[in-house]
Amino acid sequence: MKNSRILFSAVLIAILACAAAAFAGDGPSINMNWYGYFKLDGSYDQNPTSHGNFIMYIPQNPTYGDKSQFTMTANETRLGLNATGTGYGDVTVGGKLEVDLYASITGAAIAENKAMLQLRHAYFFLEKRSFKVVAGQTWDLISPLNPSTLNYAVLWGCGNTGYRRAQVSFWYTSKPNKATDVVMAAGMFRTIGNDLTPTFTLATGEANDGVDDGINSSIPSLQALFEVKHA
């Protein structure tokens, strides 16, 4: 299993490196641009909310009773880096690294004044004409919804099922006319499930076994996207 993992990573890196080198022009370089913002959120809630610092739903039977709460946090503060390659012929090379302070640890609590970095995006891409390959962690293909909201949760728990995960995805974009873009994409993604045993099979008497069912599935998740944009 260990050898297979190393081989897969090595093959992927070699393919992408060779693709970039094959189309490289004279004097290739990488331009890097930083971005980000500082944000302070505060709220008074008449009833306990799902997460305190942000809200996805109101618990029907809150652990600490039906009482008002006040929260204040700077955890949505964000820092990112966009990298764009130049001098690679007709191939566009780039990547993104982005973090915020909403990290969590399974089974452990993080003090509100000792926030930890959370990796949001870390990927690179190669693009030539209508084709693009993306490798790293970024948004799911399914439910690609990113509305602008003051609340940290971008409609999660309200219909938006997409999130970010490690992936290798392949994209094709065509433009039938000036006002229309057609996008097709597919890829394989890390299967993230934690221990789903109690959720789905508790009624049958099966106990929590503590195993990450996503990893134990032994296969990646497959996603696909077909999108039409018309201005």
PDB file of C-alpha atoms in Angstrom:
ATOM      1  CA  MET A   1       0.000   0.000   0.000  1.00  0.00           C
ATOM      2  CA  LYS A   2       2.828   2.414   0.900  1.00  0.00           C
ATOM      3  CA  ASN A   3       4.653   1.761  -2.373  1.00  0.00           C
ATOM      4  CA  SER A   4       1.459   2.323  -4.357  1.00  0.00           C
ATOM      5  CA  ARG A   5       0.919   5.668  -2.669  1.00  0.00           C
ATOM      6  CA  ILE A   6       4.454   6.853  -3.414  1.00  0.00           C
ATOM      7  CA  LEU A   7       4.209   5.663  -7.010  1.00  0.00           C
ATOM      8  CA  PHE A   8       0.903   7.473  -7.564  1.00  0.00           C
ATOM      9  CA  SER A   9       2.313  10.769  -6.240  1.00  0.00           C
ATOM     10  CA  ALA A  10       5.519  10.440  -8.242  1.00  0.00           C
ATOM     11  CA  VAL A  11       3.682   9.666 -11.482  1.00  0.00           C
ATOM     12  CA  LEU A  12       1.320  12.617 -11.034  1.00  0.00           C
ATOM     13  CA  ILE A  13       4.154  15.060 -10.353  1.00  0.00           C
ATOM     14  CA  ALA A  14       6.158  13.742 -13.305  1.00  0.00           C
ATOM     15  CA  ILE A  15       3.243  14.070 -15.721  1.00  0.00           C
ATOM     16  CA  LEU A  16       2.498  17.655 -14.735  1.00  0.00           C
ATOM     17  CA  ALA A  17       6.161  18.668 -14.715  1.00  0.00           C
ATOM     18  CA  CYS A  18       6.743  17.184 -18.160  1.00  0.00           C
ATOM     19  CA  ALA A  19       3.639  18.879 -19.519  1.00  0.00           C
ATOM     20  CA  ALA A  20       4.865  22.261 -18.336  1.00  0.00           C
ATOM     21  CA  ALA A  21       8.409  21.709 -19.582  1.00  0.00           C
ATOM     22  CA  ALA A  22       7.264  20.523 -22.995  1.00  0.00           C
ATOM     23  CA  PHE A  23       5.547  23.815 -23.728  1.00  0.00           C
ATOM     24  CA  ALA A  24       7.886  26.116 -21.857  1.00  0.00           C
ATOM     25  CA  GLY A  25       9.190  29.169 -23.651  1.00  0.00           C
ATOM     26  CA  ASP A  26      12.283  31.256 -22.959  1.00  0.00           C
ATOM     27  CA  GLY A  27      12.757  32.664 -19.486  1.00  0.00           C
ATOM     28  CA  PRO A  28       9.767  31.218 -17.622  1.00  0.00           C
ATOM     29  CA  SER A  29       8.929  32.912 -14.320  1.00  0.00           C
ATOM     30  CA  ILE A  30       6.278  32.959 -11.611  1.00  0.00           C
ATOM     31  CA  ASN A  31       4.468  36.109 -10.461  1.00  0.00           C
ATOM     32  CA  MET A  32       3.019  36.041  -6.937  1.00  0.00           C
ATOM     33  CA  ASN A  33       0.282  38.310  -5.606  1.00  0.00           C
ATOM     34  CA  TRP A  34      -0.802  38.377  -1.970  1.00  0.00           C
ATOM     35  CA  TYR A  35      -4.379  39.088  -0.952  1.00  0.00           C
ATOM     36  CA  GLY A  36      -6.579  38.820   2.117  1.00  0.00           C
ATOM     37  CA  TYR A  37      -8.531  40.722   4.719  1.00  0.00           C
ATOM     38  CA  PHE A  38      -9.027  41.154   8.448  1.00  0.00           C
ATOM     39  CA  LYS A  39     -12.526  40.549   9.786  1.00  0.00           C
ATOM     40  CA  LEU A  40     -14.139  40.781  13.217  1.00  0.00           C
ATOM     41  CA  ASP A  41     -17.510  39.083  13.746  1.00  0.00           C
ATOM     42  CA  GLY A  42     -19.729  39.603  16.769  1.00  0.00           C
ATOM     43  CA  SER A  43     -23.259  38.451  17.481  1.00  0.00           C
ATOM     44  CA  TYR A  44     -25.888  38.319  20.207  1.00  0.00           C
ATOM     45  CA  ASP A  45     -28.186  35.298  19.867  1.00  0.00           C
ATOM     46  CA  GLN A  46     -31.396  34.853  21.843  1.00  0.00           C
ATOM     47  CA  ASN A  47     -30.944  31.076  21.565  1.00  0.00           C
ATOM     48  CA  PRO A  48     -27.841  28.868  21.162  1.00  0.00           C
ATOM     49  CA  THR A  49     -26.743  28.360  17.550  1.00  0.00           C
ATOM     50  CA  SER A  50     -25.088  25.401  15.848  1.00  0.00           C
ATOM     51  CA  HIS A  51     -21.502  26.710  15.974  1.00  0.00           C
ATOM     52  CA  GLY A  52     -21.502  29.889  18.052  1.00  0.00           C
ATOM     53  CA  ASN A  53     -19.090  31.954  15.957  1.00  0.00           C
ATOM     54  CA  PHE A  54     -21.252  31.322  12.895  1.00  0.00           C
ATOM     55  CA  ILE A  55     -24.626  29.730  12.317  1.00  0.00           C
ATOM     56  CA  MET A  56     -25.846  26.860  10.167  1.00  0.00           C
ATOM     57  CA  TYR A  57     -28.969  25.951  12.153  1.00  0.00           C
ATOM     58  CA  ILE A  58     -30.665  26.322  15.551  1.00  0.00           C
ATOM     59  CA  PRO A  59     -30.447  23.146  17.698  1.00  0.00           C
ATOM     60  CA  GLN A  60     -33.841  21.924  18.907  1.00  0.00           C
ATOM     61  CA  ASN A  61     -32.410  20.628  22.188  1.00  0.00           C
ATOM     62  CA  PRO A  62     -29.236  22.632  22.925  1.00  0.00           C
ATOM     63  CA  THR A  63     -26.701  21.042  25.275  1.00  0.00           C
ATOM     64  CA  TYR A  64     -26.470  24.058  27.563  1.00  0.00           C
ATOM     65  CA  GLY A  65     -30.149  24.904  27.641  1.00  0.00           C
ATOM     66  CA  ASP A  66     -32.254  27.547  25.959  1.00  0.00           C
ATOM     67  CA  LYS A  67     -30.311  30.702  26.827  1.00  0.00           C
ATOM     68  CA  SER A  68     -28.907  33.750  25.061  1.00  0.00           C
ATOM     69  CA  GLN A  69     -25.272  33.923  23.941  1.00  0.00           C
ATOM     70  CA  PHE A  70     -22.722  36.500  22.798  1.00  0.00           C
ATOM     71  CA  THR A  71     -19.754  35.663  20.564  1.00  0.00           C
ATOM     72  CA  MET A  72     -16.897  37.646  19.025  1.00  0.00           C
ATOM     73  CA  THR A  73     -14.134  36.272  16.799  1.00  0.00           C
ATOM     74  CA  ALA A  74     -11.565  37.225  14.168  1.00  0.00           C
ATOM     75  CA  ASN A  75     -11.290  33.664  12.834  1.00  0.00           C
ATOM     76  CA  GLU A  76     -12.554  34.499   9.344  1.00  0.00           C
ATOM     77  CA  THR A  77      -9.472  36.658   8.775  1.00  0.00           C
ATOM     78  CA  ARG A  78      -8.030  35.354   5.537  1.00  0.00           C
ATOM     79  CA  LEU A  79      -4.658  35.346   3.765  1.00  0.00           C
ATOM     80  CA  GLY A  80      -3.935  34.036   0.295  1.00  0.00           C
ATOM     81  CA  LEU A  81      -1.375  33.885  -2.484  1.00  0.00           C
ATOM     82  CA  ASN A  82      -2.060  33.634  -6.223  1.00  0.00           C
ATOM     83  CA  ALA A  83       0.810  32.419  -8.399  1.00  0.00           C
ATOM     84  CA  THR A  84       0.801  32.895 -12.180  1.00  0.00           C
ATOM     85  CA  GLY A  85       3.470  31.594 -14.520  1.00  0.00           C
ATOM     86  CA  THR A  86       4.721  33.510 -17.544  1.00  0.00           C
ATOM     87  CA  GLY A  87       6.992  32.429 -20.373  1.00  0.00           C
ATOM     88  CA  TYR A  88       5.564  28.908 -20.741  1.00  0.00           C
ATOM     89  CA  GLY A  89       4.555  29.272 -24.370  1.00  0.00           C
ATOM     90  CA  ASP A  90       0.829  28.813 -24.885  1.00  0.00           C
ATOM     91  CA  VAL A  91       0.436  26.973 -21.562  1.00  0.00           C
ATOM     92  CA  THR A  92      -0.903  28.877 -18.545  1.00  0.00           C
ATOM     93  CA  VAL A  93       0.619  27.741 -15.250  1.00  0.00           C
ATOM     94  CA  GLY A  94      -0.587  28.871 -11.848  1.00  0.00           C
ATOM     95  CA  GLY A  95      -1.684  28.019  -8.344  1.00  0.00           C
ATOM     96  CA  LYS A  96      -3.297  29.254  -5.149  1.00  0.00           C
ATOM     97  CA  LEU A  97      -2.583  29.002  -1.427  1.00  0.00           C
ATOM     98  CA  GLU A  98      -5.221  30.286   1.006  1.00  0.00           C
ATOM     99  CA  VAL A  99      -5.741  29.973   4.777  1.00  0.00           C
ATOM    100  CA  ASP A 100      -8.053  31.267   7.485  1.00  0.00           C
ATOM    101  CA  LEU A 101      -8.225  30.709  11.272  1.00  0.00           C
ATOM    102  CA  TYR A 102     -11.140  28.279  11.522  1.00  0.00           C
ATOM    103  CA  ALA A 103      -9.108  25.093  12.024  1.00  0.00           C
ATOM    104  CA  SER A 104     -10.582  22.325  14.170  1.00  0.00           C
ATOM    105  CA  ILE A 105      -9.227  19.156  15.769  1.00  0.00           C
ATOM    106  CA  THR A 106     -11.418  16.071  16.022  1.00  0.00           C
ATOM    107  CA  GLY A 107     -12.132  15.284  19.667  1.00  0.00           C
ATOM    108  CA  ALA A 108     -10.350  18.383  20.988  1.00  0.00           C
ATOM    109  CA  ALA A 109     -11.245  21.982  21.750  1.00  0.00           C
ATOM    110  CA  ILE A 110      -9.253  25.006  20.571  1.00  0.00           C
ATOM    111  CA  ALA A 111      -9.291  28.079  22.810  1.00  0.00           C
ATOM    112  CA  GLU A 112     -11.099  31.002  21.192  1.00  0.00           C
ATOM    113  CA  ASN A 113      -8.080  33.289  21.629  1.00  0.00           C
ATOM    114  CA  LYS A 114      -5.619  30.698  20.260  1.00  0.00           C
ATOM    115  CA  ALA A 115      -6.938  30.124  16.748  1.00  0.00           C
ATOM    116  CA  MET A 116      -5.116  27.786  14.373  1.00  0.00           C
ATOM    117  CA  LEU A 117      -4.532  28.003  10.630  1.00  0.00           C
ATOM    118  CA  GLN A 118      -6.990  26.143   8.413  1.00  0.00           C
ATOM    119  CA  LEU A 119      -5.926  25.207   4.893  1.00  0.00           C
ATOM    120  CA  ARG A 120      -8.614  26.348   2.474  1.00  0.00           C
ATOM    121  CA  HIS A 121      -6.944  26.124  -0.930  1.00  0.00           C
ATOM    122  CA  ALA A 122      -3.597  24.651  -2.005  1.00  0.00           C
ATOM    123  CA  TYR A 123      -3.502  23.697  -5.675  1.00  0.00           C
ATOM    124  CA  PHE A 124      -1.759  24.252  -8.992  1.00  0.00           C
ATOM    125  CA  PHE A 125      -3.091  24.076 -12.522  1.00  0.00           C
ATOM    126  CA  LEU A 126      -1.987  23.765 -16.129  1.00  0.00           C
ATOM    127  CA  GLU A 127      -4.185  25.220 -18.850  1.00  0.00           C
ATOM    128  CA  LYS A 128      -3.834  25.145 -22.630  1.00  0.00           C
ATOM    129  CA  ARG A 129      -6.538  26.619 -24.810  1.00  0.00           C
ATOM    130  CA  SER A 130      -9.783  24.914 -23.786  1.00  0.00           C
ATOM    131  CA  PHE A 131      -8.260  22.270 -21.508  1.00  0.00           C
ATOM    132  CA  LYS A 132      -7.178  22.538 -17.872  1.00  0.00           C
ATOM    133  CA  VAL A 133      -5.963  20.146 -15.163  1.00  0.00           C
ATOM    134  CA  VAL A 134      -6.155  21.041 -11.465  1.00  0.00           C
ATOM    135  CA  ALA A 135      -4.258  19.166  -8.722  1.00  0.00           C
ATOM    136  CA  GLY A 136      -4.475  19.957  -5.017  1.00  0.00           C
ATOM    137  CA  GLN A 137      -7.179  21.082  -2.604  1.00  0.00           C
ATOM    138  CA  THR A 138      -9.950  23.404  -3.763  1.00  0.00           C
ATOM    139  CA  TRP A 139     -13.730  23.496  -4.262  1.00  0.00           C
ATOM    140  CA  ASP A 140     -15.827  20.457  -5.114  1.00  0.00           C
ATOM    141  CA  LEU A 141     -17.281  20.248  -8.612  1.00  0.00           C
ATOM    142  CA  ILE A 142     -20.725  19.512  -7.192  1.00  0.00           C
ATOM    143  CA  SER A 143     -22.772  22.421  -5.848  1.00  0.00           C
ATOM    144  CA  PRO A 144     -20.203  25.116  -6.753  1.00  0.00           C
ATOM    145  CA  LEU A 145     -22.037  27.826  -4.790  1.00  0.00           C
ATOM    146  CA  ASN A 146     -20.077  30.638  -3.144  1.00  0.00           C
ATOM    147  CA  PRO A 147     -22.517  33.434  -2.302  1.00  0.00           C
ATOM    148  CA  SER A 148     -21.291  36.580  -0.561  1.00  0.00           C
ATOM    149  CA  THR A 149     -22.546  36.359   3.018  1.00  0.00           C
ATOM    150  CA  LEU A 150     -21.608  38.031   6.308  1.00  0.00           C
ATOM    151  CA  ASN A 151     -22.085  34.644   7.947  1.00  0.00           C
ATOM    152  CA  TYR A 152     -18.988  32.430   7.578  1.00  0.00           C
ATOM    153  CA  ALA A 153     -21.047  29.448   6.378  1.00  0.00           C
ATOM    154  CA  VAL A 154     -21.864  30.104   2.701  1.00  0.00           C
ATOM    155  CA  LEU A 155     -25.380  28.613   2.931  1.00  0.00           C
ATOM    156  CA  TRP A 156     -24.077  25.292   4.284  1.00  0.00           C
ATOM    157  CA  GLY A 157     -27.020  23.562   5.890  1.00  0.00           C
ATOM    158  CA  CYS A 158     -29.317  25.593   3.636  1.00  0.00           C
ATOM    159  CA  GLY A 159     -28.913  23.670   0.375  1.00  0.00           C
ATOM    160  CA  ASN A 160     -25.236  24.214  -0.442  1.00  0.00           C
ATOM    161  CA  THR A 161     -23.557  20.785  -0.216  1.00  0.00           C
ATOM    162  CA  GLY A 162     -20.193  21.678  -1.758  1.00  0.00           C
ATOM    163  CA  TYR A 163     -16.943  22.031   0.164  1.00  0.00           C
ATOM    164  CA  ARG A 164     -13.184  21.827  -0.456  1.00  0.00           C
ATOM    165  CA  ARG A 165     -11.126  18.647  -0.719  1.00  0.00           C
ATOM    166  CA  ALA A 166      -7.980  17.189  -2.300  1.00  0.00           C
ATOM    167  CA  GLN A 167      -8.541  16.341  -5.963  1.00  0.00           C
ATOM    168  CA  VAL A 168      -7.274  15.889  -9.479  1.00  0.00           C
ATOM    169  CA  SER A 169      -9.808  17.353 -11.900  1.00  0.00           C
ATOM    170  CA  PHE A 170      -9.905  17.853 -15.660  1.00  0.00           C
ATOM    171  CA  TRP A 171     -11.745  20.733 -17.324  1.00  0.00           C
ATOM    172  CA  TYR A 172     -12.892  21.553 -20.843  1.00  0.00           C
ATOM    173  CA  THR A 173     -14.434  24.911 -21.785  1.00  0.00           C
ATOM    174  CA  SER A 174     -16.039  25.786 -25.108  1.00  0.00           C
ATOM    175  CA  LYS A 175     -17.629  29.005 -26.336  1.00  0.00           C
ATOM    176  CA  PRO A 176     -20.409  28.359 -28.903  1.00  0.00           C
ATOM    177  CA  ASN A 177     -20.985  32.111 -29.221  1.00  0.00           C
ATOM    178  CA  LYS A 178     -19.884  35.371 -27.630  1.00  0.00           C
ATOM    179  CA  ALA A 179     -22.523  35.213 -24.902  1.00  0.00           C
ATOM    180  CA  THR A 180     -22.332  31.523 -23.969  1.00  0.00           C
ATOM    181  CA  ASP A 181     -19.747  29.391 -22.153  1.00  0.00           C
ATOM    182  CA  VAL A 182     -20.065  25.623 -21.779  1.00  0.00           C
ATOM    183  CA  VAL A 183     -17.937  23.987 -19.074  1.00  0.00           C
ATOM    184  CA  MET A 184     -17.439  20.250 -18.570  1.00  0.00           C
ATOM    185  CA  ALA A 185     -15.296  18.845 -15.763  1.00  0.00           C
ATOM    186  CA  ALA A 186     -14.658  15.546 -14.008  1.00  0.00           C
ATOM    187  CA  GLY A 187     -12.219  14.319 -11.415  1.00  0.00           C
ATOM    188  CA  MET A 188     -11.362  12.123  -8.478  1.00  0.00           C
ATOM    189  CA  PHE A 189     -11.494  13.455  -4.928  1.00  0.00           C
ATOM    190  CA  ARG A 190     -10.506  12.344  -1.454  1.00  0.00           C
ATOM    191  CA  THR A 191     -13.396  10.520   0.195  1.00  0.00           C
ATOM    192  CA  ILE A 192     -13.980  12.164   3.580  1.00  0.00           C
ATOM    193  CA  GLY A 193     -16.381  10.328   5.845  1.00  0.00           C
ATOM    194  CA  ASN A 194     -14.990  10.071   9.394  1.00  0.00           C
ATOM    195  CA  ASP A 195     -16.848   7.329  11.283  1.00  0.00           C
ATOM    196  CA  LEU A 196     -20.301   7.130   9.715  1.00  0.00           C
ATOM    197  CA  THR A 197     -21.253   3.849  11.386  1.00  0.00           C
ATOM    198  CA  PRO A 198     -23.491   5.310  14.140  1.00  0.00           C
ATOM    199  CA  THR A 199     -25.225   7.648  11.705  1.00  0.00           C
ATOM    200  CA  PHE A 200     -26.314   5.059   9.171  1.00  0.00           C
ATOM    201  CA  THR A 201     -26.390   1.713  10.980  1.00  0.00           C
ATOM    202  CA  LEU A 202     -27.034   2.467  14.655  1.00  0.00           C
ATOM    203  CA  ALA A 203     -30.625   1.272  14.275  1.00  0.00           C
ATOM    204  CA  THR A 204     -29.336  -2.189  13.367  1.00  0.00           C
ATOM    205  CA  GLY A 205     -27.292  -2.395  16.555  1.00  0.00           C
ATOM    206  CA  GLU A 206     -23.845  -1.786  15.016  1.00  0.00           C
ATOM    207  CA  ALA A 207     -21.569   0.202  17.316  1.00  0.00           C
ATOM    208  CA  ASN A 208     -19.152   3.036  16.620  1.00  0.00           C
ATOM    209  CA  ASP A 209     -15.880   1.416  15.492  1.00  0.00           C
ATOM    210  CA  GLY A 210     -13.779   4.600  15.358  1.00  0.00           C
ATOM    211  CA  VAL A 211     -12.632   4.009  11.773  1.00  0.00           C
ATOM    212  CA  ASP A 212     -12.576   6.735   9.103  1.00  0.00           C
ATOM    213  CA  ASP A 213     -15.037   5.215   6.656  1.00  0.00           C
ATOM    214  CA  GLY A 214     -13.908   7.586   3.926  1.00  0.00           C
ATOM    215  CA  ILE A 215     -10.365   6.218   3.942  1.00  0.00           C
ATOM    216  CA  ASN A 216     -11.547   2.654   4.467  1.00  0.00           C
ATOM    217  CA  SER A 217     -13.646   2.781   1.309  1.00  0.00           C
ATOM    218  CA  SER A 218     -10.289   2.402  -0.530  1.00  0.00           C
ATOM    219  CA  ILE A 219     -11.556   4.379  -3.521  1.00  0.00           C
ATOM    220  CA  PRO A 220     -11.708   8.091  -4.376  1.00  0.00           C
ATOM    221  CA  SER A 221     -14.966   9.953  -4.793  1.00  0.00           C
ATOM    222  CA  LEU A 222     -15.885  10.761  -8.396  1.00  0.00           C
ATOM    223  CA  GLN A 223     -17.493  14.059  -9.358  1.00  0.00           C
ATOM    224  CA  ALA A 224     -18.541  15.648 -12.635  1.00  0.00           C
ATOM    225  CA  LEU A 225     -19.859  19.028 -13.714  1.00  0.00           C
ATOM    226  CA  PHE A 226     -21.740  20.284 -16.757  1.00  0.00           C
ATOM    227  CA  GLU A 227     -22.347  24.025 -16.727  1.00  0.00           C
ATOM    228  CA  VAL A 228     -23.784  26.515 -19.200  1.00  0.00           C
ATOM    229  CA  LYS A 229     -23.261  30.244 -18.641  1.00  0.00           C
ATOM    230  CA  HIS A 230     -25.136  32.750 -20.763  1.00  0.00           C
ATOM    231  CA  ALA A 231     -24.610  36.484 -20.386  1.00  0.00           C
TER     232      ALA A 231
END
